[in-house]
Short mmCIF file of C-alpha atoms in Angstrom, two decimals:
data_model
loop_
_atom_site.label_atom_id
_atom_site.label_comp_id
_atom_site.label_asym_id
_atom_site.label_seq_id
_atom_site.Cartn_x
_atom_site.Cartn_y
_atom_site.Cartn_z
CA MET A 1177 106.26 148.01 104.57
CA ARG A 1178 109.17 146.34 106.29
CA LEU A 1179 111.25 144.30 103.89
CA PRO A 1180 112.71 141.02 105.18
CA ASP A 1181 116.00 141.66 106.98
CA PRO A 1182 118.32 139.94 104.47
CA ILE A 1183 116.87 142.05 101.64
CA GLN A 1184 117.09 145.24 103.71
CA LYS A 1185 120.67 144.53 104.64
CA ILE A 1186 121.91 143.61 101.20
CA ALA A 1187 120.07 146.53 99.63
CA SER A 1188 121.83 148.95 101.97
CA GLU A 1189 125.18 147.34 101.18
CA LEU A 1190 124.56 147.51 97.43
CA SER A 1191 123.37 151.08 97.53
CA GLU A 1192 126.78 152.07 98.91
CA LEU A 1193 128.40 150.97 95.63
CA PRO A 1194 129.14 153.75 93.17
CA SER A 1195 126.40 154.47 90.64
CA ILE A 1196 123.86 152.17 92.36
CA GLY A 1197 120.90 154.07 93.94
CA PRO A 1198 118.71 152.84 96.76
CA ARG A 1199 115.88 151.80 94.40
CA GLN A 1200 118.15 149.90 92.08
CA ALA A 1201 119.72 148.22 95.13
CA ILE A 1202 116.32 146.90 96.25
CA ARG A 1203 115.57 145.77 92.70
CA LEU A 1204 118.88 143.91 92.54
CA ALA A 1205 118.30 142.30 95.91
CA PHE A 1206 114.92 140.97 94.74
CA TYR A 1207 116.43 139.83 91.48
CA LEU A 1208 119.10 137.85 93.34
CA VAL A 1209 116.49 136.16 95.57
CA GLY A 1210 114.86 134.83 92.40
CA ARG A 1211 118.14 133.22 91.21
CA SER A 1212 119.09 129.66 92.10
CA LYS A 1213 120.85 129.00 95.42
CA GLU A 1214 123.93 128.02 93.38
CA ASP A 1215 123.99 131.31 91.48
CA ILE A 1216 123.68 133.27 94.76
CA ARG A 1217 126.49 131.25 96.30
CA ALA A 1218 128.73 131.82 93.26
CA LEU A 1219 128.25 135.57 93.41
CA ALA A 1220 128.97 135.65 97.15
CA THR A 1221 132.07 133.56 96.74
CA GLY A 1222 133.31 135.64 93.85
CA ILE A 1223 132.97 138.79 95.94
CA ASP A 1224 134.64 137.13 98.91
CA ASN A 1225 137.61 136.10 96.74
CA LEU A 1226 138.33 139.79 96.03
CA ARG A 1227 139.82 139.94 99.51
CA ASN A 1228 142.77 137.97 98.16
CA LEU A 1229 143.82 140.68 95.71
CA LYS A 1230 146.67 143.02 96.61
CA ILE A 1231 147.28 146.59 95.72
CA CYS A 1232 150.64 147.53 94.11
CA GLU A 1233 152.76 149.58 96.46
CA ARG A 1234 154.06 151.67 93.58
CA CYS A 1235 151.22 152.34 91.09
CA PHE A 1236 148.21 151.21 93.24
CA PHE A 1237 146.91 148.86 90.57
CA ILE A 1238 145.76 145.43 91.75
CA HIS A 1239 147.75 142.23 91.51
CA GLN A 1240 148.16 138.67 92.81
CA ASN A 1241 151.90 138.46 92.93
CA ALA A 1242 153.93 137.24 95.85
CA GLY A 1243 155.80 140.50 96.05
CA ALA A 1244 154.57 144.05 96.62
CA LEU A 1245 154.49 145.13 92.98
CA CYS A 1246 151.98 144.51 90.14
CA ASP A 1247 152.79 142.85 86.84
CA ILE A 1248 153.55 146.10 85.10
CA CYS A 1249 155.69 147.64 87.84
CA SER A 1250 157.68 144.47 88.26
CA ASN A 1251 158.27 144.09 84.48
CA PRO A 1252 161.87 145.27 83.74
CA ASN A 1253 160.98 145.72 80.06
CA ARG A 1254 158.59 148.63 80.75
CA ASN A 1255 160.07 152.06 80.28
CA GLN A 1256 161.06 153.23 83.76
CA ASP A 1257 161.11 156.83 82.88
CA LEU A 1258 157.72 157.46 81.43
CA ILE A 1259 154.77 157.61 83.82
CA MET A 1260 151.14 158.03 83.00
CA VAL A 1261 148.94 159.30 85.85
CA VAL A 1262 145.36 157.99 85.55
CA GLU A 1263 142.30 158.43 87.77
CA LYS A 1264 140.93 154.88 87.74
CA GLU A 1265 142.01 151.26 87.33
CA THR A 1266 139.67 151.02 84.34
CA ASP A 1267 141.50 153.91 82.65
CA LEU A 1268 144.71 151.96 83.02
CA VAL A 1269 143.10 148.92 81.52
CA SER A 1270 141.81 150.99 78.52
CA VAL A 1271 145.24 152.42 77.84
CA GLU A 1272 146.94 149.08 78.32
CA ASN A 1273 144.58 147.58 75.80
CA THR A 1274 145.92 149.90 73.07
CA LYS A 1275 149.28 148.00 73.43
CA LYS A 1276 150.99 151.33 72.55
CA PHE A 1277 152.06 152.46 75.96
CA THR A 1278 155.32 151.09 77.23
CA GLY A 1279 155.81 153.08 80.38
CA ARG A 1280 154.48 152.88 83.95
CA TYR A 1281 151.22 153.96 85.46
CA PHE A 1282 150.21 155.72 88.55
CA ILE A 1283 146.60 155.62 89.85
CA ILE A 1284 145.68 158.72 91.77
CA GLY A 1285 142.02 157.74 92.29
CA GLU A 1286 138.91 159.69 91.26
CA ILE A 1287 139.54 163.36 92.01
CA PRO A 1288 136.59 165.10 93.73
CA LYS A 1289 134.81 167.77 91.72
CA THR A 1290 136.08 170.38 94.14
CA GLY A 1291 139.50 169.83 92.57
CA LEU A 1292 140.99 169.15 96.01
CA LEU A 1293 142.80 165.85 96.61
CA ALA A 1294 141.55 163.73 99.48
CA GLU A 1295 143.97 162.87 102.28
CA TRP A 1296 144.69 159.41 100.87
CA GLN A 1297 145.34 160.88 97.46
CA LYS A 1298 147.85 163.29 98.88
CA LEU A 1299 149.61 160.30 100.42
CA ARG A 1300 149.62 158.50 97.07
CA LEU A 1301 151.02 161.57 95.34
CA GLN A 1302 153.75 161.89 97.93
CA SER A 1303 154.68 158.22 97.41
CA LEU A 1304 155.02 158.92 93.65
CA LYS A 1305 157.23 161.90 94.31
CA ASN A 1306 159.35 159.77 96.70
CA TRP A 1307 159.74 157.01 94.11
CA ILE A 1308 160.78 159.48 91.41
CA GLN A 1309 163.20 161.31 93.71
CA LYS A 1310 164.84 158.21 95.06
CA GLY A 1311 164.98 156.94 91.48
CA GLU A 1312 164.90 153.43 92.92
CA TRP A 1313 163.26 151.94 89.87
CA ARG A 1314 165.85 153.52 87.68
CA THR A 1315 168.99 152.38 89.48
CA GLU A 1316 169.71 150.03 86.58
CA ASN A 1317 169.77 153.12 84.32
CA GLY A 1318 171.86 155.12 86.73
CA GLY A 1319 169.05 157.39 88.15
CA ARG A 1320 168.65 160.89 86.76
CA ASN A 1321 168.61 163.73 89.22
CA GLY A 1322 165.22 162.85 90.75
CA GLN A 1323 163.27 163.46 87.54
CA ALA A 1324 161.26 161.23 85.27
CA ASN A 1325 161.66 161.83 81.56
CA GLU A 1326 157.97 162.41 81.01
CA ILE A 1327 154.77 162.34 82.99
CA ILE A 1328 151.62 162.00 80.93
CA LEU A 1329 148.48 163.27 82.69
CA GLY A 1330 145.93 160.74 81.49
CA PHE A 1331 142.78 162.60 82.46
CA ASN A 1332 139.52 163.00 80.60
CA PRO A 1333 139.23 165.69 77.95
CA THR A 1334 136.63 167.51 80.00
CA ALA A 1335 136.49 170.70 82.03
CA LEU A 1336 136.94 168.59 85.19
CA GLY A 1337 139.82 166.70 83.57
CA ASP A 1338 141.49 169.96 82.67
CA LEU A 1339 141.18 171.13 86.29
CA GLN A 1340 142.62 167.80 87.55
CA ALA A 1341 145.48 168.02 85.04
CA SER A 1342 146.43 171.60 86.01
CA LEU A 1343 146.29 170.63 89.67
CA LEU A 1344 148.67 167.68 89.17
CA ALA A 1345 150.88 169.53 86.69
CA LYS A 1346 151.63 172.12 89.34
CA GLU A 1347 152.53 169.35 91.85
CA LEU A 1348 154.61 167.27 89.41
CA THR A 1349 156.46 169.83 87.32
CA PRO A 1350 159.63 169.53 89.46
CA PHE A 1351 159.61 165.77 89.03
CA ALA A 1352 159.62 165.44 85.25
CA LYS A 1353 161.54 166.93 82.34
CA LYS A 1354 158.21 167.10 80.45
CA ILE A 1355 154.55 167.05 81.45
CA SER A 1356 152.07 166.11 78.70
CA ARG A 1357 148.39 165.27 78.21
CA LEU A 1358 146.65 162.90 75.83
CA GLY A 1359 146.05 164.33 72.39
CA ARG A 1360 142.70 165.73 71.37
CA GLY A 1361 141.00 165.49 68.00
CA LEU A 1362 138.34 163.63 66.06
CA PRO A 1363 137.64 160.17 67.53
CA THR A 1364 138.24 157.38 65.03
CA GLY A 1365 134.97 156.36 63.47
CA GLY A 1366 133.37 159.71 64.27
CA GLU A 1367 131.81 162.09 61.70
CA ILE A 1368 132.96 165.67 61.16
CA GLU A 1369 129.35 166.77 60.76
CA PHE A 1370 128.56 165.74 64.36
CA ALA A 1371 131.79 166.80 66.03
CA ASP A 1372 131.40 169.66 68.54
CA ASP A 1373 133.28 172.89 68.03
CA GLU A 1374 135.92 172.19 70.64
CA THR A 1375 136.72 168.79 69.16
CA LEU A 1376 136.86 170.07 65.63
CA GLY A 1377 139.00 173.04 66.74
CA SER A 1378 141.49 170.68 68.42
CA ALA A 1379 141.54 168.50 65.31
CA LEU A 1380 142.36 171.54 63.17
CA ASP A 1381 145.09 172.71 65.55
CA ARG A 1382 146.70 169.35 65.66
CA ARG A 1383 146.26 168.28 62.03
CA SER A 1384 148.96 165.98 60.81
CA MET B 462 145.24 143.31 79.05
CA ARG B 463 144.27 140.30 81.08
CA LEU B 464 142.57 141.27 84.32
CA PRO B 465 143.31 139.18 87.42
CA ASP B 466 141.03 136.16 87.58
CA PRO B 467 139.01 137.21 90.63
CA ILE B 468 138.18 140.56 88.98
CA GLN B 469 137.32 138.94 85.64
CA LYS B 470 135.07 136.40 87.32
CA ILE B 471 133.14 138.82 89.61
CA ALA B 472 132.81 141.32 86.74
CA SER B 473 131.15 138.67 84.61
CA GLU B 474 128.84 137.70 87.46
CA LEU B 475 127.92 141.30 88.16
CA SER B 476 127.25 142.09 84.50
CA GLU B 477 124.59 139.47 84.45
CA LEU B 478 122.58 141.47 86.92
CA PRO B 479 119.82 143.61 85.46
CA SER B 480 120.81 147.15 84.51
CA ILE B 481 124.52 146.56 85.11
CA GLY B 482 126.61 146.64 81.98
CA PRO B 483 130.02 145.03 81.46
CA ARG B 484 131.95 148.26 81.93
CA GLN B 485 130.09 149.17 85.13
CA ALA B 486 130.66 145.58 86.36
CA ILE B 487 134.44 146.02 85.99
CA ARG B 488 134.25 149.36 87.74
CA LEU B 489 132.32 147.89 90.57
CA ALA B 490 134.82 145.02 90.91
CA PHE B 491 137.69 147.48 91.16
CA TYR B 492 135.83 149.57 93.62
CA LEU B 493 135.20 146.50 95.83
CA VAL B 494 138.90 145.57 95.76
CA GLY B 495 139.61 148.95 97.23
CA ARG B 496 137.25 148.42 100.19
CA SER B 497 138.47 146.90 103.47
CA LYS B 498 138.49 143.15 103.77
CA GLU B 499 135.66 143.43 106.32
CA ASP B 500 133.46 145.35 103.94
CA ILE B 501 134.04 142.81 101.20
CA ARG B 502 133.22 139.97 103.56
CA ALA B 503 130.08 141.78 104.74
CA LEU B 504 128.79 142.14 101.20
CA ALA B 505 129.60 138.54 100.38
CA THR B 506 127.84 137.28 103.52
CA GLY B 507 124.81 139.49 102.84
CA ILE B 508 124.43 138.05 99.37
CA ASP B 509 124.90 134.50 100.61
CA ASN B 510 122.16 135.04 103.23
CA LEU B 511 119.65 135.69 100.46
CA ARG B 512 119.63 131.93 99.90
CA ASN B 513 117.62 131.62 103.07
CA LEU B 514 114.68 133.56 101.72
CA LYS B 515 111.65 131.69 100.54
CA ILE B 516 109.13 132.58 97.77
CA CYS B 517 105.46 132.59 98.67
CA GLU B 518 103.57 129.78 97.03
CA ARG B 519 100.57 131.91 96.41
CA CYS B 520 101.69 135.41 95.45
CA PHE B 521 105.42 134.78 94.72
CA PHE B 522 106.60 137.53 97.09
CA ILE B 523 109.50 136.68 99.37
CA HIS B 524 109.25 135.74 103.02
CA GLN B 525 111.05 134.05 105.93
CA ASN B 526 108.09 132.26 107.51
CA ALA B 527 108.10 128.61 108.49
CA GLY B 528 105.08 127.91 106.28
CA ALA B 529 104.71 128.29 102.53
CA LEU B 530 102.98 131.68 102.54
CA CYS B 531 104.27 135.21 102.93
CA ASP B 532 103.15 137.65 105.62
CA ILE B 533 100.44 139.20 103.46
CA CYS B 534 99.01 135.88 102.13
CA SER B 535 98.95 134.36 105.63
CA ASN B 536 97.28 137.42 107.20
CA PRO B 537 93.54 136.59 107.72
CA ASN B 538 92.71 140.33 107.98
CA ARG B 539 93.64 140.98 104.37
CA ASN B 540 90.68 141.11 101.96
CA GLN B 541 90.61 137.63 100.38
CA ASP B 542 88.57 138.70 97.41
CA LEU B 543 90.57 141.63 96.01
CA ILE B 544 93.72 140.78 94.09
CA MET B 545 96.27 143.13 92.59
CA VAL B 546 98.47 141.75 89.86
CA VAL B 547 101.89 143.48 89.77
CA GLU B 548 104.96 142.94 87.69
CA LYS B 549 107.65 143.24 90.28
CA GLU B 550 108.28 142.82 94.03
CA THR B 551 109.23 146.50 94.17
CA ASP B 552 105.81 147.42 92.76
CA LEU B 553 104.22 145.50 95.57
CA VAL B 554 106.36 147.28 98.12
CA SER B 555 105.38 150.68 96.62
CA VAL B 556 101.66 149.90 96.80
CA GLU B 557 102.00 148.44 100.27
CA ASN B 558 103.69 151.58 101.46
CA THR B 559 100.55 153.64 100.58
CA LYS B 560 98.87 151.61 103.45
CA LYS B 561 95.67 151.94 101.38
CA PHE B 562 95.45 148.51 99.80
CA THR B 563 93.89 145.82 101.96
CA GLY B 564 93.70 142.96 99.41
CA ARG B 565 96.19 140.40 98.19
CA TYR B 566 98.90 140.65 95.60
CA PHE B 567 100.05 138.42 92.77
CA ILE B 568 103.48 138.92 91.17
CA ILE B 569 103.55 137.89 87.50
CA GLY B 570 107.15 138.98 86.90
CA GLU B 571 108.41 141.41 84.28
CA ILE B 572 106.55 140.81 81.12
CA PRO B 573 108.73 140.77 77.96
CA LYS B 574 108.24 143.59 75.48
CA THR B 575 106.94 141.07 73.03
CA GLY B 576 103.85 140.92 75.17
CA LEU B 577 104.19 137.14 75.38
CA LEU B 578 104.43 135.49 78.76
CA ALA B 579 107.45 133.31 79.42
CA GLU B 580 106.80 129.66 80.35
CA TRP B 581 107.37 130.26 84.06
CA GLN B 582 104.98 133.17 83.93
CA LYS B 583 102.32 131.01 82.36
CA LEU B 584 102.75 128.55 85.20
CA ARG B 585 102.36 131.37 87.73
CA LEU B 586 99.20 132.58 85.98
CA GLN B 587 97.82 129.07 86.00
CA SER B 588 98.50 128.80 89.74
CA LEU B 589 96.55 132.03 90.30
CA LYS B 590 93.60 130.72 88.32
CA ASN B 591 93.71 127.48 90.32
CA TRP B 592 93.72 129.34 93.61
CA ILE B 593 90.76 131.47 92.60
CA GLN B 594 88.81 128.53 91.24
CA LYS B 595 89.33 126.35 94.20
CA GLY B 596 88.59 129.35 96.32
CA GLU B 597 90.70 127.79 99.04
CA TRP B 598 91.59 131.10 100.60
CA ARG B 599 87.95 132.08 100.75
CA THR B 600 86.57 128.93 102.46
CA GLU B 601 86.02 131.00 105.59
CA ASN B 602 83.81 133.33 103.53
CA GLY B 603 82.05 130.42 101.85
CA GLY B 604 83.77 130.55 98.46
CA ARG B 605 82.05 132.31 95.55
CA ASN B 606 81.69 130.31 92.33
CA GLY B 607 85.33 130.42 91.47
CA GLN B 608 85.51 134.22 91.07
CA ALA B 609 87.35 136.92 92.91
CA ASN B 610 85.42 140.14 93.54
CA GLU B 611 87.94 142.32 91.83
CA ILE B 612 91.28 141.97 90.15
CA ILE B 613 93.31 145.19 89.85
CA LEU B 614 95.91 145.14 87.04
CA GLY B 615 98.67 147.14 88.67
CA PHE B 616 100.76 147.77 85.55
CA ASN B 617 102.61 150.93 84.59
CA PRO B 618 100.58 153.69 82.81
CA THR B 619 102.65 153.20 79.63
CA ALA B 620 102.06 151.71 76.22
CA LEU B 621 103.77 148.54 77.41
CA GLY B 622 101.70 148.50 80.59
CA ASP B 623 98.56 148.85 78.49
CA LEU B 624 99.57 145.87 76.41
CA GLN B 625 100.35 143.81 79.53
CA ALA B 626 97.06 144.77 81.11
CA SER B 627 94.98 143.85 78.00
CA LEU B 628 96.88 140.56 77.84
CA LEU B 629 96.10 139.66 81.42
CA ALA B 630 92.56 141.07 81.30
CA LYS B 631 91.79 138.55 78.55
CA GLU B 632 93.16 135.73 80.65
CA LEU B 633 91.56 136.73 83.94
CA THR B 634 88.13 138.01 82.92
CA PRO B 635 86.45 134.69 83.76
CA PHE B 636 88.02 134.75 87.23
CA ALA B 637 86.74 138.05 88.60
CA LYS B 638 83.50 139.99 88.75
CA LYS B 639 85.41 143.11 87.91
CA ILE B 640 88.80 143.84 86.32
CA SER B 641 90.24 147.30 86.97
CA ARG B 642 93.43 149.36 86.50
CA LEU B 643 95.08 152.01 88.62
CA GLY B 644 93.62 155.51 88.03
CA ARG B 645 95.42 158.03 85.84
CA GLY B 646 95.61 161.78 86.34
CA LEU B 647 97.91 164.50 87.52
CA PRO B 648 100.64 163.20 89.88
CA THR B 649 100.50 164.88 93.27
CA GLY B 650 103.07 167.67 93.39
CA GLY B 651 103.16 167.97 89.62
CA GLU B 652 102.36 171.12 87.63
CA ILE B 653 99.58 171.49 85.02
CA GLU B 654 101.87 173.47 82.79
CA PHE B 655 104.32 170.53 82.41
CA ALA B 656 101.78 167.72 82.27
CA ASP B 657 101.72 165.93 78.93
CA ASP B 658 98.49 165.77 76.87
CA GLU B 659 97.62 162.19 77.79
CA THR B 660 98.01 162.84 81.55
CA LEU B 661 96.00 166.11 81.39
CA GLY B 662 93.33 164.42 79.26
CA SER B 663 93.03 161.61 81.83
CA ALA B 664 92.83 164.17 84.66
CA LEU B 665 90.01 165.91 82.83
CA ASP B 666 88.09 162.74 82.20
CA ARG B 667 88.38 161.64 85.76
CA ARG B 668 87.87 164.96 87.51
CA SER B 669 86.28 164.64 90.89
#
């Protein structure tokens, strides 16, 4: 059966979004039709407003500032010499919410399962290297031989995350005195009985 | 960390959609920001266009016709005396795609797990009863004592679907000569070895 054009069209747009399949897209389209005209307008306007957001030239997080840098990159109180590489904006938000990280971020984007960086990711990585080498953000501290103090590879503690980390470690070793990863162990609130061997092994190795 | 307003806003709109959680909503928002301005505009326009769709006064499917009825309800070649009640628009589309059903549909909407109809669903059900009783759509066939020939309860073959069907069967028995449900058995392409007991039992009962 041919669906009405507006449904067909929006379903194909929606199904291009990550983690939304073609069936869910059609379901969502029908759901939206059933909402009030005001609700539909509000959603459309909200999406349209996203066009006004900018992407930080340094870390690639989003912002609404007049300049080219996001709130974190333009904050002189953030440690200029400690950089955490993360895959996604949402990873940055999660780390930021701990209020424990005082350095900078760098968003490399989701790395394909092949372990090969896409062209635009290579460009991002190159821009990171350039920033570190030029030491522009560290001029106030006197710049230090084109190296950051520490680069934390903030990837998931999974086989894929390990692959991503080893890939970036190879690329970034010349640009930091130290390369580190997030610590592994028992998650707070978890139970020893249900921890998998890997996790429990890490917890034992890193007992404190 | 406070997300920029446009992200915050669209994430909360998106998380109100069915089967999209708050985390996925934020991920989607960030994903959209990364798309081109044209892509964002296209999605926003597509959603806004949904406001132009109408809902059929008889079966509650969507349409774009000048009148009050959808393509199926306004098609005189569709069997006027055979009605399939379905939960969702997508169920209607699936049945319609078989090209085997020549009757009408009636969309009751997703029935809550409590098995109780929401107020708007009671109104829909009442409108169905009214249509059948007045026999308006069957005047060309001479109207038949306020009863349809057959009402098919097109609900899922699950415990919840059984509950929904028994609920509607009770309501609709006076309005149809026959109340039926969709047949159960082995799904085409399935394997006997992996069929569950219920399915295999149904297949045995209904062997042909």
